[in-house]
Coordinates of C-alpha atoms and ligand atoms in Angstrom, one line a residue:
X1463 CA -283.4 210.2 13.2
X1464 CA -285.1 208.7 16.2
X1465 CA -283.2 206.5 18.7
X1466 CA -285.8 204.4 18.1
X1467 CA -285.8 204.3 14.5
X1468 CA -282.3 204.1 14.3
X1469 CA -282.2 200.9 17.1
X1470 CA -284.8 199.8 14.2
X1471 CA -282.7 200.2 11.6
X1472 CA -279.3 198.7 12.8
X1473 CA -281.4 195.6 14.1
X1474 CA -282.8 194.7 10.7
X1475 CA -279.6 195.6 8.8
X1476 CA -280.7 198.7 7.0
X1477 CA -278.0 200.5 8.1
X1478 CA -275.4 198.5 8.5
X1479 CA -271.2 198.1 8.8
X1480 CA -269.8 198.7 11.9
X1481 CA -268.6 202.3 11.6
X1482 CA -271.8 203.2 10.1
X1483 CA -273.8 202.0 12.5
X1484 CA -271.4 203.8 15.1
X1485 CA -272.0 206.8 13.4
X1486 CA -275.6 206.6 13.3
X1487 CA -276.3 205.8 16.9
X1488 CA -273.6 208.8 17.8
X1489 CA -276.3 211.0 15.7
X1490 CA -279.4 209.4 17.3
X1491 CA -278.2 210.4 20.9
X1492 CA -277.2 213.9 19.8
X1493 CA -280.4 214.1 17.9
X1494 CA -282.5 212.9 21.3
X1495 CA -280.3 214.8 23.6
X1496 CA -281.2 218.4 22.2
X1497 CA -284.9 217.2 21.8
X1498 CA -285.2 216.4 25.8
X1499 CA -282.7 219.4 26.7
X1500 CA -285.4 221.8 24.7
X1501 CA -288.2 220.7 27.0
X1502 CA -288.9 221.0 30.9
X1503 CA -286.7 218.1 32.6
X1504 CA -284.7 217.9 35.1
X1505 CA -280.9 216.7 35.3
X1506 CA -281.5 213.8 37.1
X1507 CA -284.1 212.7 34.5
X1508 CA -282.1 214.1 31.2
X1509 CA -279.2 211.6 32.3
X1510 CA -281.2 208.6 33.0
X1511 CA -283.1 209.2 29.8
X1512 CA -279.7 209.6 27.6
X1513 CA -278.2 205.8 29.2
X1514 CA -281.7 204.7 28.4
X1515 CA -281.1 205.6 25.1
X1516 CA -277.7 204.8 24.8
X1517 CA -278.4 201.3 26.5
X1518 CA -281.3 200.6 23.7
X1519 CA -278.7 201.3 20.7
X1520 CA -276.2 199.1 22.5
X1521 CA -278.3 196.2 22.7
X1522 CA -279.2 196.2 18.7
X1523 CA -276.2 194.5 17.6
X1524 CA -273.7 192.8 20.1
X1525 CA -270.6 192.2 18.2
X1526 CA -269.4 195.2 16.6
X1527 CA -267.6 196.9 19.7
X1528 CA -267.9 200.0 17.6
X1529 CA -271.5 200.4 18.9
X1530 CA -270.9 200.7 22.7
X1531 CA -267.6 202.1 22.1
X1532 CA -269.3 205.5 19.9
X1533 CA -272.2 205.6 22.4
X1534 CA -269.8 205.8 25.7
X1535 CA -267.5 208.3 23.9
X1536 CA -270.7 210.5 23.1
X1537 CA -272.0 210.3 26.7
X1538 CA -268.2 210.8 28.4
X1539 CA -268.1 213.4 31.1
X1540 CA -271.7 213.9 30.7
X1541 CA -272.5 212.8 33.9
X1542 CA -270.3 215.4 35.4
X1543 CA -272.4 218.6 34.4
X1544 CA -274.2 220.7 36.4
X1545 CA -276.9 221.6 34.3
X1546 CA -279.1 219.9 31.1
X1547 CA -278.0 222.8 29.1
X1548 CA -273.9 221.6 30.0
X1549 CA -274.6 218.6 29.5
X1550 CA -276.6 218.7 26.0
X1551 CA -273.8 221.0 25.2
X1552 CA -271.3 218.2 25.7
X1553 CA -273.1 215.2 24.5
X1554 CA -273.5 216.9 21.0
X1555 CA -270.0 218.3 20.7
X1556 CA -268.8 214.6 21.9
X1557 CA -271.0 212.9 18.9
X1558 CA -270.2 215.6 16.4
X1559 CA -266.4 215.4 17.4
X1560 CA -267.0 211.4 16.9
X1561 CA -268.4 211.2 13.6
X1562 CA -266.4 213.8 12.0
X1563 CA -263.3 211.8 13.8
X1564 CA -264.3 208.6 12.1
X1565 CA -264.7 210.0 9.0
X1566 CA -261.1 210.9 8.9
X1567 CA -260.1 208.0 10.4
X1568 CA -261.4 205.8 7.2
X1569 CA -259.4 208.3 5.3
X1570 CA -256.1 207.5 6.7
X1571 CA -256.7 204.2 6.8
X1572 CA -257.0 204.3 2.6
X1573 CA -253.8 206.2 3.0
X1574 CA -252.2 203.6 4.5
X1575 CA -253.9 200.9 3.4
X1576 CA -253.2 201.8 -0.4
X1577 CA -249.7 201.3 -0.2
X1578 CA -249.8 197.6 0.5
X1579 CA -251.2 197.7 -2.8
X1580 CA -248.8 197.0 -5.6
X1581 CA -249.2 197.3 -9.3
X1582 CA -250.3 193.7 -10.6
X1583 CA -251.9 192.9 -7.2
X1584 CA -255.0 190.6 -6.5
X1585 CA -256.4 191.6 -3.5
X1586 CA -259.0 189.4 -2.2
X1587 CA -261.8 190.8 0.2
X1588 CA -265.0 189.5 2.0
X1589 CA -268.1 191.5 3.2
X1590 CA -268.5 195.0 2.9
X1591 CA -266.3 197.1 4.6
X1592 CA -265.6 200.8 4.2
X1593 CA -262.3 200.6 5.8
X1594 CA -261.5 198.3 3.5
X1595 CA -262.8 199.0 0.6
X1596 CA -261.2 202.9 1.2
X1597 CA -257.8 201.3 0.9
X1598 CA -258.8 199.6 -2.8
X1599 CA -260.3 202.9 -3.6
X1600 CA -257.0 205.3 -2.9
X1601 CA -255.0 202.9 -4.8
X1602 CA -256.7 203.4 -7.8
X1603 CA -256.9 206.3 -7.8
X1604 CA -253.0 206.6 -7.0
X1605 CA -253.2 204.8 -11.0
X1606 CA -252.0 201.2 -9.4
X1607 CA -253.6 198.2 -11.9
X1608 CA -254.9 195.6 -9.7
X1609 CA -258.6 193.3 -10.1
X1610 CA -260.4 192.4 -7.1
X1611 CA -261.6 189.0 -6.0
X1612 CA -264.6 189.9 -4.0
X1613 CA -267.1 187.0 -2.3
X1614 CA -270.9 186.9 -2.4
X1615 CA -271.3 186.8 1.8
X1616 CA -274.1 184.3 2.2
X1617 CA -276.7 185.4 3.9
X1618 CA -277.1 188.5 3.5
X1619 CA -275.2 188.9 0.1
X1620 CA -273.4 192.3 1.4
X1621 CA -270.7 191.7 -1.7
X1622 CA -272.6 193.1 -4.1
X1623 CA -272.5 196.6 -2.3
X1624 CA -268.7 195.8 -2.5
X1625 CA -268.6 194.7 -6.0
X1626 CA -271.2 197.9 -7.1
X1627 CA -268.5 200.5 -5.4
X1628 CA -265.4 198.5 -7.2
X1629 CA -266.9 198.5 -10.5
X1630 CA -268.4 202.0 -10.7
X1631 CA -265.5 203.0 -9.3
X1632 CA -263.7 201.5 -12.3
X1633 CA -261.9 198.5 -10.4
X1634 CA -261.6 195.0 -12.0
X1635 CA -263.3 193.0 -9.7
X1636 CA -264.5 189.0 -9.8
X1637 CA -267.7 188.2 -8.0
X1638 CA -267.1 184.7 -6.1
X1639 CA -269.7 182.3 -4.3
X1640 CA -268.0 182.1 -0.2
X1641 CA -266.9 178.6 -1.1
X1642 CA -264.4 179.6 -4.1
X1643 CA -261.8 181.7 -2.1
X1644 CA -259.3 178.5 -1.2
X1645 CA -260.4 177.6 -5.2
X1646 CA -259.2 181.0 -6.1
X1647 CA -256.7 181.8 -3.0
X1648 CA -253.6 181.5 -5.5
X1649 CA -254.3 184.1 -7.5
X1650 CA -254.0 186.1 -4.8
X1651 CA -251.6 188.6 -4.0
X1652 CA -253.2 190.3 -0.6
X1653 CA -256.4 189.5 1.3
X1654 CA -257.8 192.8 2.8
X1655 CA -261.4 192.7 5.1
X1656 CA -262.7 194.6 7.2
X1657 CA -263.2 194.2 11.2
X1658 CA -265.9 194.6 14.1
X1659 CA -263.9 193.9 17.0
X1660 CA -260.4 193.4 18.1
X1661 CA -259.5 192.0 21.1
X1662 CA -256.9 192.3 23.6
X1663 CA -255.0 189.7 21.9
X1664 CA -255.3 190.6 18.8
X1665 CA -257.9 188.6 17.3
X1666 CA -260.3 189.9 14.7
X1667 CA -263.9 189.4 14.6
X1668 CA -265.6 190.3 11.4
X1669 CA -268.2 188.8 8.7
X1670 CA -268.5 184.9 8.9
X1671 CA -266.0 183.9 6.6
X1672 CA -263.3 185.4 7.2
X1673 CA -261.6 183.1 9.7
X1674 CA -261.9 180.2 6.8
X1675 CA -260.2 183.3 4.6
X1676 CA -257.4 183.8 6.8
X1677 CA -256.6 180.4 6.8
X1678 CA -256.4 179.9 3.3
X1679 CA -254.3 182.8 2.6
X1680 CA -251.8 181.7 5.5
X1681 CA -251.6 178.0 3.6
X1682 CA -251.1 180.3 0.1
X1683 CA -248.3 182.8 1.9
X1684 CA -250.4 185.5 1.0
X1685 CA -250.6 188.2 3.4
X1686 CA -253.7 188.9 5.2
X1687 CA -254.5 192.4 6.5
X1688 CA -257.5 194.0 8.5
X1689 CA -258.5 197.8 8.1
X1690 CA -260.2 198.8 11.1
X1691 CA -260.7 202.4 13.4
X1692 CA -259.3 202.3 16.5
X1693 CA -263.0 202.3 17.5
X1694 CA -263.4 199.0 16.9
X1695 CA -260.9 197.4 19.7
X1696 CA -262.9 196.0 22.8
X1697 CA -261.6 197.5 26.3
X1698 CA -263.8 194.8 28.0
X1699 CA -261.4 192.1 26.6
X1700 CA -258.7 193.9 28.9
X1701 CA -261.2 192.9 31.6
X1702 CA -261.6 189.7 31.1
X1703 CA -265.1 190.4 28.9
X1704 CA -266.0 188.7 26.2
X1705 CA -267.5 189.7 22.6
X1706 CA -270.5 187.9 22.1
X1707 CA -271.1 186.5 18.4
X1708 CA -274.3 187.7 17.0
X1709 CA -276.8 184.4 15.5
X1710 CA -279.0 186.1 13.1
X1711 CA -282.8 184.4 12.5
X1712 CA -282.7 181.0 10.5
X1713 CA -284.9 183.1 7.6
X1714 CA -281.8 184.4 6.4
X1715 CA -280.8 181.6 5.1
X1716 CA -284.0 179.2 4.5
X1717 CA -287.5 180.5 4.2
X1718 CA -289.5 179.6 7.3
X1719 CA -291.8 177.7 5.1
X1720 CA -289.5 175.4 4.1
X1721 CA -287.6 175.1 7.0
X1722 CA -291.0 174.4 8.6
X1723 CA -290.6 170.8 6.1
X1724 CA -287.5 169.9 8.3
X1725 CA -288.1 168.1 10.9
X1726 CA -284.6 167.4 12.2
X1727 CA -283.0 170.1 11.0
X1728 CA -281.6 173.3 13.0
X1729 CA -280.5 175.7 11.2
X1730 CA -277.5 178.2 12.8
X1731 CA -276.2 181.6 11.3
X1732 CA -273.7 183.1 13.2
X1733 CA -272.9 186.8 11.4
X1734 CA -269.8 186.9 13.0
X1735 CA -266.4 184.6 13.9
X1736 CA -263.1 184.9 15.2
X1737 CA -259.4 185.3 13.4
X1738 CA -257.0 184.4 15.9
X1739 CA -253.8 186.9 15.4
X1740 CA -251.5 184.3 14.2
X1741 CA -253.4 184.7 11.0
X1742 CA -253.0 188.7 10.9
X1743 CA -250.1 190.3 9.2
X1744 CA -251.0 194.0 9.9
X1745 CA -254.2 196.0 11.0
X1746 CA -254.3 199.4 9.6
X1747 CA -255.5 202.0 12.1
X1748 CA -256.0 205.6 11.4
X1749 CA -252.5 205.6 13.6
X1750 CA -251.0 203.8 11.7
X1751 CA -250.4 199.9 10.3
X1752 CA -249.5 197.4 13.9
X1753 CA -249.0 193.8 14.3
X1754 CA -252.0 192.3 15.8
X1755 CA -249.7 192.0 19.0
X1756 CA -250.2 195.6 19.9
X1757 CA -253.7 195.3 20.4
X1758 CA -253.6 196.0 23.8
X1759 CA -251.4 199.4 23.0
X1760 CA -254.1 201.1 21.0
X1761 CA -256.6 200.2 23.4
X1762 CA -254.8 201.9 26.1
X1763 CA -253.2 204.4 24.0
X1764 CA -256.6 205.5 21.9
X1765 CA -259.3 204.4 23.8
X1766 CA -258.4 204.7 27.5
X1767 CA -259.2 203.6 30.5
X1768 CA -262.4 206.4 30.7
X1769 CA -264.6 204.8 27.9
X1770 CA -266.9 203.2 30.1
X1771 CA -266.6 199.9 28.9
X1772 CA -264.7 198.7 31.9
X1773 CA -267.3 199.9 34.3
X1774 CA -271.0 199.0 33.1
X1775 CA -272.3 200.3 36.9
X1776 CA -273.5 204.1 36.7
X1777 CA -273.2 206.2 39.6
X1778 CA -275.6 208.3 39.2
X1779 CA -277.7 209.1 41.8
Ligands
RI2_3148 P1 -266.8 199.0 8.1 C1 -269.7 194.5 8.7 O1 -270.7 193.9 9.5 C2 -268.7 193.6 8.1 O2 -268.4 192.5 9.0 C3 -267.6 194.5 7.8 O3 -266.3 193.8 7.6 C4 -267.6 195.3 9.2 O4 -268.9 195.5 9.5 C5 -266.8 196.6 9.1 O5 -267.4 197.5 8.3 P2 -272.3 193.8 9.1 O6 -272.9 195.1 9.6 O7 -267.0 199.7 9.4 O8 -272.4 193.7 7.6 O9 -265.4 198.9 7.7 O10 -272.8 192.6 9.8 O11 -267.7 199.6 7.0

């Protein structure tokens, strides 16, 4: 697909979910870089074409790290190349290398993830996460018994693609409006969600939600835990950077004809918010389960210093 199509897509939420939208921009620039790499063009032009396009998928979506994260790890040590055929060479090897790595990475997570999950279990979740839904899926599969409490995820109602994959997938699941999880919250056994970003201090940003979520499980003692690639911790928060939450148009949530009736009314949706670590028992990486605490570890253990992130000035002259 185009990079422009794709840059489409993830704006208006067609494709969707932070790893997939990862994986879509990693095949966008592979896609774009053999197109230009075919033609007449020079290095100098090849490069500043492929940060154009990497730029333009960046600024789609600002909150799921994931998305500058994927498109610095396809364009690593591209700059370095001597020639547009080197460097289409290792721009498509870097993305294919990427999205077969995060495909694994979700399956070790639903290794992991699935033995948190006990026979009898009520595991709560909000939004629609792969990550976390692949840990539901292995452990039924492994023949545990456990029903789902999953929410609807006002605005954009991504529950029922969770509740669609549960339930064909043979799972017991209960389909709750956002409001009913503290309602619900003590017939729960384990909250699981999914994540965005993941900060250097171990906060998690995912769906709106899941902050209110976190809380309620921590008043309940129930054990709250966060599947999420090592792709999705922010480097930048080692700099001092900041993950900006995304505000999503008012029609989401009211028809602009009736919110045109409103005079003094604003309305604000905010996809995004932020679940300090306190609230985090574990997040499950493809490396393994760590406290929220260790944040900074798998950013400089997984990630390292060479992403890019750090350093948004290109030298390329
Ligand atoms: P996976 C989604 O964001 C949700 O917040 C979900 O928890 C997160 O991405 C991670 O999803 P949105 O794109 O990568 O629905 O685990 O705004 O699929």
């Amino acid at each position: 697909m185009s990079v422009a199509d794709t840059a489409e897509k993830i704006k208006n939420m067609e494709i969707r979910g932070a790893g997939k939208i990862a994986r879509s921009a990693a095949g966008a620039l592979s896609d774009y870089s053999a197109e230009i790499a075919a033609g007449d063009i020079q290095l100098k032009d090849y490069l500043q074409r492929m940060h154009d396009a990497g730029d333009i998928l960046k600024g789609t979506r600002p909150t799921a790290v994931s998305l500058p994260n994927a498109v610095n790890i396809v364009l690593r040590g591209v700059d370095a190349e001597k020639s547009v055929a080197d460097a289409d060479t290792l721009l498509r090897k870097n993305a294919s290398e990427f999205i077969e790595n995060s495909k694994l990475a979700i399956q070790n997570i639903a290794d992991i993830g699935a033995r948190y999950i006990k026979d009898g279990d009520t595991v709560m979740t909000h939004c629609n996460s792969d990550a976390a839904i692949s840990c539901m899926l292995k452990a039924h599969e492994q023949g545990k018994e456990f029903e789902v409490f999953a929410t609807e995820v006002r605005p954009r109602n991504q529950g029922y693609l969770t509740i669609k994959t549960l339930s064909d997938a043979g799972i017991k699941t209960n389909f709750i409006v956002d409001s009913a999880v503290r309602y619900f919250m003590k017939k729960v056994s384990l909250v699981i969600t999914g994540c965005d970003a993941v900060t250097v201090n171990g906060a998690v940003i995912n769906k709106i939600g899941t902050s209110q979520i976190a809380l309620c499980a921590q008043e309940a003692r129930v054990p709250f835990i966060v599947a999420g690639e090592t792709y999705k911790f922010a480097p930048r928060t080692v700099m001092g950077g900041h993950i900006d939450i995304e505000e999503r148009d008012a029609s989401e949530i009211m028809p602009a004809e009736k919110a045109a009736l409103l005079k003094n009314v604003t309305i604000r949706n905010p996809a995004f918010d932020v679940t300090p670590a306190e609230y985090i028992d574990y997040i499950i990486t493809e490396k393994g389960a760590i406290p929220p605490a260790m944040a900074y570890l798998v950013i400089r253990e997984y990630l390292g210093w060479d992403i890019g992130e750090f350093d948004t000035i290109r030298n390329r002259s």
